[in-house]
mmCIF file of N, CA and C in Angstrom:
data_model
loop_
_atom_site.group_PDB
_atom_site.id
_atom_site.type_symbol
_atom_site.label_atom_id
_atom_site.label_comp_id
_atom_site.label_asym_id
_atom_site.label_seq_id
_atom_site.Cartn_x
_atom_site.Cartn_y
_atom_site.Cartn_z
ATOM 1 N N MET A 29 0.843 -1.169 0.000
ATOM 2 C CA MET A 29 0.000 0.000 0.000
ATOM 3 C C MET A 29 0.889 1.233 0.000
ATOM 4 N N LYS A 30 0.347 2.301 -0.514
ATOM 5 C CA LYS A 30 1.079 3.557 -0.514
ATOM 6 C C LYS A 30 0.131 4.673 -0.092
ATOM 7 N N ILE A 31 0.707 5.822 0.180
ATOM 8 C CA ILE A 31 -0.102 6.974 0.568
ATOM 9 C C ILE A 31 -0.341 7.836 -0.662
ATOM 10 N N ASP A 32 -1.622 8.121 -0.917
ATOM 11 C CA ASP A 32 -2.004 9.062 -1.962
ATOM 12 C C ASP A 32 -1.942 10.440 -1.316
ATOM 13 N N LYS A 33 -0.893 11.177 -1.665
ATOM 14 C CA LYS A 33 -0.624 12.461 -1.005
ATOM 15 C C LYS A 33 -1.780 13.459 -1.192
ATOM 16 N N GLU A 34 -2.358 13.499 -2.390
ATOM 17 C CA GLU A 34 -3.435 14.454 -2.671
ATOM 18 C C GLU A 34 -4.696 14.134 -1.875
ATOM 19 N N LYS A 35 -5.059 12.847 -1.806
ATOM 20 C CA LYS A 35 -6.274 12.451 -1.094
ATOM 21 C C LYS A 35 -6.035 12.240 0.394
ATOM 22 N N GLN A 36 -4.751 12.207 0.805
ATOM 23 C CA GLN A 36 -4.388 11.942 2.199
ATOM 24 C C GLN A 36 -4.962 10.605 2.675
ATOM 25 N N LEU A 37 -4.853 9.597 1.807
ATOM 26 C CA LEU A 37 -5.372 8.259 2.115
ATOM 27 C C LEU A 37 -4.320 7.204 1.828
ATOM 28 N N VAL A 38 -4.403 6.097 2.563
ATOM 29 C CA VAL A 38 -3.593 4.932 2.253
ATOM 30 C C VAL A 38 -4.377 4.122 1.224
ATOM 31 N N VAL A 39 -3.745 3.840 0.093
ATOM 32 C CA VAL A 39 -4.431 3.135 -0.998
ATOM 33 C C VAL A 39 -3.657 1.880 -1.387
ATOM 34 N N LEU A 40 -4.359 0.910 -1.952
ATOM 35 C CA LEU A 40 -3.733 -0.318 -2.435
ATOM 36 C C LEU A 40 -2.927 0.023 -3.685
ATOM 37 N N ASP A 41 -1.656 -0.301 -3.658
ATOM 38 C CA ASP A 41 -0.776 -0.021 -4.793
ATOM 39 C C ASP A 41 -0.705 -1.242 -5.704
ATOM 40 N N GLU A 42 -0.392 -2.395 -5.116
ATOM 41 C CA GLU A 42 -0.304 -3.649 -5.872
ATOM 42 C C GLU A 42 -0.766 -4.789 -4.983
ATOM 43 N N GLU A 43 -1.227 -5.854 -5.625
ATOM 44 C CA GLU A 43 -1.636 -7.057 -4.890
ATOM 45 C C GLU A 43 -1.000 -8.261 -5.572
ATOM 46 N N HIS A 44 -0.412 -9.146 -4.759
ATOM 47 C CA HIS A 44 0.261 -10.334 -5.294
ATOM 48 C C HIS A 44 -0.234 -11.555 -4.542
ATOM 49 N N GLU A 45 -0.309 -12.688 -5.251
ATOM 50 C CA GLU A 45 -0.667 -13.957 -4.608
ATOM 51 C C GLU A 45 0.460 -14.950 -4.828
ATOM 52 N N GLY A 46 0.721 -15.767 -3.790
ATOM 53 C CA GLY A 46 1.721 -16.824 -3.910
ATOM 54 C C GLY A 46 3.127 -16.302 -4.154
ATOM 55 N N ILE A 47 3.462 -15.190 -3.538
ATOM 56 C CA ILE A 47 4.771 -14.561 -3.745
ATOM 57 C C ILE A 47 5.632 -14.765 -2.493
ATOM 58 N N SER A 48 6.882 -15.110 -2.696
ATOM 59 C CA SER A 48 7.794 -15.320 -1.567
ATOM 60 C C SER A 48 8.342 -13.970 -1.105
ATOM 61 N N PRO A 49 8.892 -13.923 0.113
ATOM 62 C CA PRO A 49 9.509 -12.661 0.564
ATOM 63 C C PRO A 49 10.604 -12.194 -0.403
ATOM 64 N N ASP A 50 11.367 -13.138 -0.946
ATOM 65 C CA ASP A 50 12.439 -12.769 -1.881
ATOM 66 C C ASP A 50 11.878 -12.169 -3.171
ATOM 67 N N GLU A 51 10.746 -12.697 -3.648
ATOM 68 C CA GLU A 51 10.113 -12.141 -4.850
ATOM 69 C C GLU A 51 9.471 -10.793 -4.529
ATOM 70 N N LEU A 52 8.941 -10.688 -3.321
ATOM 71 C CA LEU A 52 8.291 -9.447 -2.899
ATOM 72 C C LEU A 52 9.270 -8.280 -2.883
ATOM 73 N N LYS A 53 10.480 -8.524 -2.403
ATOM 74 C CA LYS A 53 11.459 -7.427 -2.324
ATOM 75 C C LYS A 53 11.767 -6.855 -3.704
ATOM 76 N N ASP A 54 11.682 -7.687 -4.747
ATOM 77 C CA ASP A 54 11.935 -7.203 -6.106
ATOM 78 C C ASP A 54 10.812 -6.309 -6.619
ATOM 79 N N GLU A 55 9.640 -6.402 -5.995
ATOM 80 C CA GLU A 55 8.491 -5.598 -6.406
ATOM 81 C C GLU A 55 8.465 -4.230 -5.721
ATOM 82 N N LEU A 56 9.257 -4.066 -4.669
ATOM 83 C CA LEU A 56 9.225 -2.822 -3.894
ATOM 84 C C LEU A 56 10.067 -1.728 -4.550
ATOM 85 N N PRO A 57 9.557 -0.491 -4.519
ATOM 86 C CA PRO A 57 10.372 0.604 -5.052
ATOM 87 C C PRO A 57 11.606 0.827 -4.166
ATOM 88 N N GLU A 58 12.720 1.147 -4.803
ATOM 89 C CA GLU A 58 13.978 1.287 -4.066
ATOM 90 C C GLU A 58 14.037 2.536 -3.206
ATOM 91 N N ARG A 59 13.359 3.594 -3.599
ATOM 92 C CA ARG A 59 13.496 4.869 -2.901
ATOM 93 C C ARG A 59 12.162 5.451 -2.414
ATOM 94 N N GLN A 60 11.162 4.593 -2.274
ATOM 95 C CA GLN A 60 9.866 5.060 -1.790
ATOM 96 C C GLN A 60 9.358 4.128 -0.701
ATOM 97 N N PRO A 61 8.779 4.686 0.359
ATOM 98 C CA PRO A 61 8.226 3.836 1.423
ATOM 99 C C PRO A 61 6.985 3.095 0.933
ATOM 100 N N ARG A 62 6.706 1.972 1.563
ATOM 101 C CA ARG A 62 5.485 1.206 1.294
ATOM 102 C C ARG A 62 5.055 0.505 2.573
ATOM 103 N N PHE A 63 3.750 0.268 2.667
ATOM 104 C CA PHE A 63 3.177 -0.556 3.726
ATOM 105 C C PHE A 63 2.846 -1.899 3.084
ATOM 106 N N ILE A 64 3.253 -2.979 3.724
ATOM 107 C CA ILE A 64 3.015 -4.310 3.176
ATOM 108 C C ILE A 64 2.259 -5.135 4.205
ATOM 109 N N VAL A 65 1.169 -5.758 3.791
ATOM 110 C CA VAL A 65 0.481 -6.738 4.625
ATOM 111 C C VAL A 65 0.715 -8.072 3.941
ATOM 112 N N TYR A 66 1.348 -8.988 4.675
ATOM 113 C CA TYR A 66 1.829 -10.226 4.062
ATOM 114 C C TYR A 66 1.392 -11.427 4.893
ATOM 115 N N SER A 67 0.683 -12.341 4.264
ATOM 116 C CA SER A 67 0.299 -13.593 4.917
ATOM 117 C C SER A 67 1.384 -14.609 4.595
ATOM 118 N N TYR A 68 1.994 -15.124 5.652
ATOM 119 C CA TYR A 68 3.161 -15.991 5.483
ATOM 120 C C TYR A 68 2.896 -17.377 6.047
ATOM 121 N N LYS A 69 3.255 -18.411 5.284
ATOM 122 C CA LYS A 69 3.123 -19.786 5.780
ATOM 123 C C LYS A 69 4.323 -20.077 6.671
ATOM 124 N N TYR A 70 4.078 -20.189 7.979
ATOM 125 C CA TYR A 70 5.146 -20.365 8.959
ATOM 126 C C TYR A 70 5.114 -21.766 9.537
ATOM 127 N N GLN A 71 6.217 -22.485 9.365
ATOM 128 C CA GLN A 71 6.347 -23.852 9.880
ATOM 129 C C GLN A 71 6.995 -23.782 11.260
ATOM 130 N N HIS A 72 6.253 -24.186 12.287
ATOM 131 C CA HIS A 72 6.778 -24.170 13.655
ATOM 132 C C HIS A 72 7.698 -25.371 13.887
ATOM 133 N N ASP A 73 8.553 -25.274 14.899
ATOM 134 C CA ASP A 73 9.498 -26.345 15.218
ATOM 135 C C ASP A 73 8.796 -27.666 15.536
ATOM 136 N N ASP A 74 7.575 -27.574 16.085
ATOM 137 C CA ASP A 74 6.849 -28.796 16.462
ATOM 138 C C ASP A 74 6.001 -29.363 15.312
ATOM 139 N N GLY A 75 6.159 -28.789 14.105
ATOM 140 C CA GLY A 75 5.451 -29.316 12.941
ATOM 141 C C GLY A 75 4.157 -28.593 12.598
ATOM 142 N N ARG A 76 3.653 -27.793 13.542
ATOM 143 C CA ARG A 76 2.422 -27.047 13.240
ATOM 144 C C ARG A 76 2.694 -26.004 12.156
ATOM 145 N N VAL A 77 1.648 -25.660 11.419
ATOM 146 C CA VAL A 77 1.750 -24.632 10.391
ATOM 147 C C VAL A 77 0.757 -23.530 10.739
ATOM 148 N N SER A 78 1.202 -22.284 10.655
ATOM 149 C CA SER A 78 0.288 -21.161 10.848
ATOM 150 C C SER A 78 0.510 -20.160 9.718
ATOM 151 N N TYR A 79 -0.420 -19.251 9.592
ATOM 152 C CA TYR A 79 -0.364 -18.248 8.527
ATOM 153 C C TYR A 79 -0.476 -16.855 9.152
ATOM 154 N N PRO A 80 0.593 -16.400 9.816
ATOM 155 C CA PRO A 80 0.525 -15.094 10.451
ATOM 156 C C PRO A 80 0.406 -13.973 9.418
ATOM 157 N N LEU A 81 -0.366 -12.966 9.777
ATOM 158 C CA LEU A 81 -0.507 -11.781 8.951
ATOM 159 C C LEU A 81 0.508 -10.767 9.452
ATOM 160 N N CYS A 82 1.464 -10.440 8.614
ATOM 161 C CA CYS A 82 2.562 -9.561 9.010
ATOM 162 C C CYS A 82 2.386 -8.188 8.363
ATOM 163 N N PHE A 83 2.679 -7.162 9.134
ATOM 164 C CA PHE A 83 2.701 -5.802 8.609
ATOM 165 C C PHE A 83 4.169 -5.397 8.521
ATOM 166 N N ILE A 84 4.610 -5.045 7.327
ATOM 167 C CA ILE A 84 5.997 -4.643 7.124
ATOM 168 C C ILE A 84 6.006 -3.219 6.584
ATOM 169 N N PHE A 85 6.699 -2.356 7.304
ATOM 170 C CA PHE A 85 6.856 -0.975 6.865
ATOM 171 C C PHE A 85 8.217 -0.879 6.190
ATOM 172 N N SER A 86 8.201 -0.712 4.885
ATOM 173 C CA SER A 86 9.433 -0.561 4.112
ATOM 174 C C SER A 86 9.710 0.925 3.955
ATOM 175 N N SER A 87 10.805 1.361 4.556
ATOM 176 C CA SER A 87 11.195 2.767 4.497
ATOM 177 C C SER A 87 12.671 2.836 4.108
ATOM 178 N N PRO A 88 12.959 2.652 2.809
ATOM 179 C CA PRO A 88 14.351 2.548 2.376
ATOM 180 C C PRO A 88 15.158 3.818 2.636
ATOM 181 N N VAL A 89 16.433 3.609 2.907
ATOM 182 C CA VAL A 89 17.356 4.725 3.026
ATOM 183 C C VAL A 89 17.359 5.441 1.674
ATOM 184 N N GLY A 90 17.305 6.753 1.696
ATOM 185 C CA GLY A 90 17.304 7.507 0.439
ATOM 186 C C GLY A 90 15.932 8.036 0.068
ATOM 187 N N CYS A 91 14.902 7.714 0.873
ATOM 188 C CA CYS A 91 13.570 8.283 0.642
ATOM 189 C C CYS A 91 13.608 9.771 0.959
ATOM 190 N N LYS A 92 12.715 10.509 0.349
ATOM 191 C CA LYS A 92 12.597 11.922 0.684
ATOM 192 C C LYS A 92 12.126 12.033 2.136
ATOM 193 N N PRO A 93 12.723 12.942 2.911
ATOM 194 C CA PRO A 93 12.338 13.092 4.323
ATOM 195 C C PRO A 93 10.843 13.342 4.517
ATOM 196 N N GLU A 94 10.220 14.131 3.645
ATOM 197 C CA GLU A 94 8.785 14.403 3.800
ATOM 198 C C GLU A 94 7.962 13.133 3.606
ATOM 199 N N GLN A 95 8.396 12.266 2.681
ATOM 200 C CA GLN A 95 7.702 10.983 2.483
ATOM 201 C C GLN A 95 7.851 10.103 3.715
ATOM 202 N N GLN A 96 9.071 10.025 4.235
ATOM 203 C CA GLN A 96 9.310 9.188 5.406
ATOM 204 C C GLN A 96 8.454 9.642 6.583
ATOM 205 N N MET A 97 8.364 10.941 6.787
ATOM 206 C CA MET A 97 7.565 11.465 7.900
ATOM 207 C C MET A 97 6.088 11.158 7.698
ATOM 208 N N MET A 98 5.607 11.303 6.468
ATOM 209 C CA MET A 98 4.194 11.051 6.172
ATOM 210 C C MET A 98 3.856 9.570 6.439
ATOM 211 N N TYR A 99 4.713 8.678 6.002
ATOM 212 C CA TYR A 99 4.478 7.246 6.204
ATOM 213 C C TYR A 99 4.619 6.872 7.678
ATOM 214 N N ALA A 100 5.676 7.372 8.317
ATOM 215 C CA ALA A 100 5.898 7.055 9.728
ATOM 216 C C ALA A 100 4.724 7.545 10.574
ATOM 217 N N GLY A 101 4.178 8.699 10.223
ATOM 218 C CA GLY A 101 3.045 9.258 10.962
ATOM 219 C C GLY A 101 1.747 8.488 10.745
ATOM 220 N N SER A 102 1.642 7.769 9.639
ATOM 221 C CA SER A 102 0.422 7.017 9.315
ATOM 222 C C SER A 102 0.486 5.570 9.785
ATOM 223 N N LYS A 103 1.683 5.076 10.036
ATOM 224 C CA LYS A 103 1.893 3.654 10.319
ATOM 225 C C LYS A 103 1.068 3.159 11.506
ATOM 226 N N ASN A 104 1.160 3.819 12.650
ATOM 227 C CA ASN A 104 0.488 3.325 13.853
ATOM 228 C C ASN A 104 -1.024 3.277 13.697
ATOM 229 N N LYS A 105 -1.599 4.286 13.072
ATOM 230 C CA LYS A 105 -3.049 4.322 12.870
ATOM 231 C C LYS A 105 -3.482 3.165 11.964
ATOM 232 N N LEU A 106 -2.707 2.914 10.932
ATOM 233 C CA LEU A 106 -3.019 1.824 10.007
ATOM 234 C C LEU A 106 -2.938 0.472 10.717
ATOM 235 N N VAL A 107 -1.894 0.278 11.507
ATOM 236 C CA VAL A 107 -1.712 -0.968 12.260
ATOM 237 C C VAL A 107 -2.873 -1.177 13.236
ATOM 238 N N GLN A 108 -3.277 -0.110 13.930
ATOM 239 C CA GLN A 108 -4.399 -0.202 14.885
ATOM 240 C C GLN A 108 -5.704 -0.497 14.160
ATOM 241 N N THR A 109 -5.951 0.194 13.074
ATOM 242 C CA THR A 109 -7.200 0.019 12.324
ATOM 243 C C THR A 109 -7.317 -1.406 11.783
ATOM 244 N N ALA A 110 -6.209 -1.934 11.275
ATOM 245 C CA ALA A 110 -6.216 -3.285 10.704
ATOM 246 C C ALA A 110 -6.035 -4.366 11.772
ATOM 247 N N GLU A 111 -5.795 -3.950 13.021
ATOM 248 C CA GLU A 111 -5.608 -4.864 14.153
ATOM 249 C C GLU A 111 -4.505 -5.883 13.882
ATOM 250 N N LEU A 112 -3.389 -5.394 13.371
ATOM 251 C CA LEU A 112 -2.234 -6.253 13.097
ATOM 252 C C LEU A 112 -1.305 -6.267 14.300
ATOM 253 N N THR A 113 -0.748 -7.429 14.623
ATOM 254 C CA THR A 113 0.101 -7.536 15.807
ATOM 255 C C THR A 113 1.559 -7.835 15.465
ATOM 256 N N LYS A 114 1.813 -8.377 14.301
ATOM 257 C CA LYS A 114 3.183 -8.709 13.907
ATOM 258 C C LYS A 114 3.682 -7.596 12.981
ATOM 259 N N VAL A 115 4.305 -6.603 13.602
ATOM 260 C CA VAL A 115 4.685 -5.374 12.906
ATOM 261 C C VAL A 115 6.209 -5.281 12.823
ATOM 262 N N PHE A 116 6.707 -5.147 11.601
ATOM 263 C CA PHE A 116 8.148 -5.090 11.373
ATOM 264 C C PHE A 116 8.486 -3.882 10.503
ATOM 265 N N GLU A 117 9.715 -3.447 10.619
ATOM 266 C CA GLU A 117 10.170 -2.332 9.798
ATOM 267 C C GLU A 117 11.455 -2.739 9.103
ATOM 268 N N ILE A 118 11.599 -2.305 7.874
ATOM 269 C CA ILE A 118 12.784 -2.645 7.098
ATOM 270 C C ILE A 118 13.300 -1.371 6.430
ATOM 271 N N ARG A 119 14.611 -1.150 6.522
ATOM 272 C CA ARG A 119 15.216 0.057 5.955
ATOM 273 C C ARG A 119 15.913 -0.220 4.620
ATOM 274 N N ASN A 120 16.189 -1.483 4.342
ATOM 275 C CA ASN A 120 16.845 -1.854 3.098
ATOM 276 C C ASN A 120 16.039 -3.003 2.490
ATOM 277 N N THR A 121 15.471 -2.782 1.313
ATOM 278 C CA THR A 121 14.611 -3.814 0.712
ATOM 279 C C THR A 121 15.363 -5.118 0.487
ATOM 280 N N GLU A 122 16.680 -5.070 0.337
ATOM 281 C CA GLU A 122 17.472 -6.292 0.148
ATOM 282 C C GLU A 122 17.408 -7.201 1.376
ATOM 283 N N ASP A 123 17.100 -6.635 2.552
ATOM 284 C CA ASP A 123 17.022 -7.425 3.781
ATOM 285 C C ASP A 123 15.755 -8.274 3.848
ATOM 286 N N LEU A 124 14.774 -7.983 3.003
ATOM 287 C CA LEU A 124 13.502 -8.709 3.036
ATOM 288 C C LEU A 124 13.693 -10.089 2.403
ATOM 289 N N THR A 125 13.980 -11.057 3.269
ATOM 290 C CA THR A 125 14.213 -12.427 2.810
ATOM 291 C C THR A 125 13.384 -13.373 3.675
ATOM 292 N N GLU A 126 13.298 -14.588 3.229
ATOM 293 C CA GLU A 126 12.597 -15.636 3.979
ATOM 294 C C GLU A 126 13.232 -15.794 5.368
ATOM 295 N N GLU A 127 14.565 -15.781 5.414
ATOM 296 C CA GLU A 127 15.284 -15.946 6.685
ATOM 297 C C GLU A 127 14.978 -14.805 7.645
ATOM 298 N N TRP A 128 14.969 -13.581 7.119
ATOM 299 C CA TRP A 128 14.683 -12.397 7.945
ATOM 300 C C TRP A 128 13.285 -12.513 8.558
ATOM 301 N N LEU A 129 12.303 -12.878 7.727
ATOM 302 C CA LEU A 129 10.923 -12.977 8.205
ATOM 303 C C LEU A 129 10.775 -14.109 9.222
ATOM 304 N N GLN A 130 11.394 -15.236 8.965
ATOM 305 C CA GLN A 130 11.331 -16.345 9.923
ATOM 306 C C GLN A 130 11.961 -15.950 11.253
ATOM 307 N N GLU A 131 13.067 -15.236 11.200
ATOM 308 C CA GLU A 131 13.726 -14.781 12.426
ATOM 309 C C GLU A 131 12.805 -13.835 13.199
ATOM 310 N N LYS A 132 12.181 -12.897 12.507
ATOM 311 C CA LYS A 132 11.264 -11.956 13.150
ATOM 312 C C LYS A 132 10.079 -12.685 13.769
ATOM 313 N N LEU A 133 9.511 -13.641 13.044
ATOM 314 C CA LEU A 133 8.352 -14.385 13.541
ATOM 315 C C LEU A 133 8.730 -15.333 14.671
ATOM 316 N N GLY A 134 9.973 -15.723 14.736
ATOM 317 C CA GLY A 134 10.448 -16.607 15.786
ATOM 318 C C GLY A 134 10.257 -16.030 17.176
ATOM 319 N N TYR A 135 10.182 -14.718 17.280
ATOM 320 C CA TYR A 135 9.982 -14.050 18.565
ATOM 321 C C TYR A 135 8.553 -14.212 19.088
ATOM 322 N N PHE A 136 7.650 -14.687 18.238
ATOM 323 C CA PHE A 136 6.231 -14.754 18.614
ATOM 324 C C PHE A 136 5.809 -16.138 19.083
ATOM 325 N N HIS A 137 6.741 -17.050 19.327
ATOM 326 C CA HIS A 137 6.391 -18.418 19.770
ATOM 327 C C HIS A 137 5.577 -18.363 21.045
#
């Protein structure tokens, strides 16, 4: 999702199905923030499978300061409205990998 500056609204930018975190990072703009809601198939150590809904705030280094402030200021309201609990932030889109997401989700056991 992205912020429509003129309408002052968070809008759906793109929607993908069956995309891995590694494929997702290739879809993200390099110099613009984005809000990502991602359903991830997580395999627990005991064999259980869950599908946590993750909120990822991508705020790459090199974004315009006004954009970063606008997104950072909207993030908490969006997270509260969508009732998301697994909230992560990423500053470099290259860091968005399967391993990174599994490590982040590992804290929620």
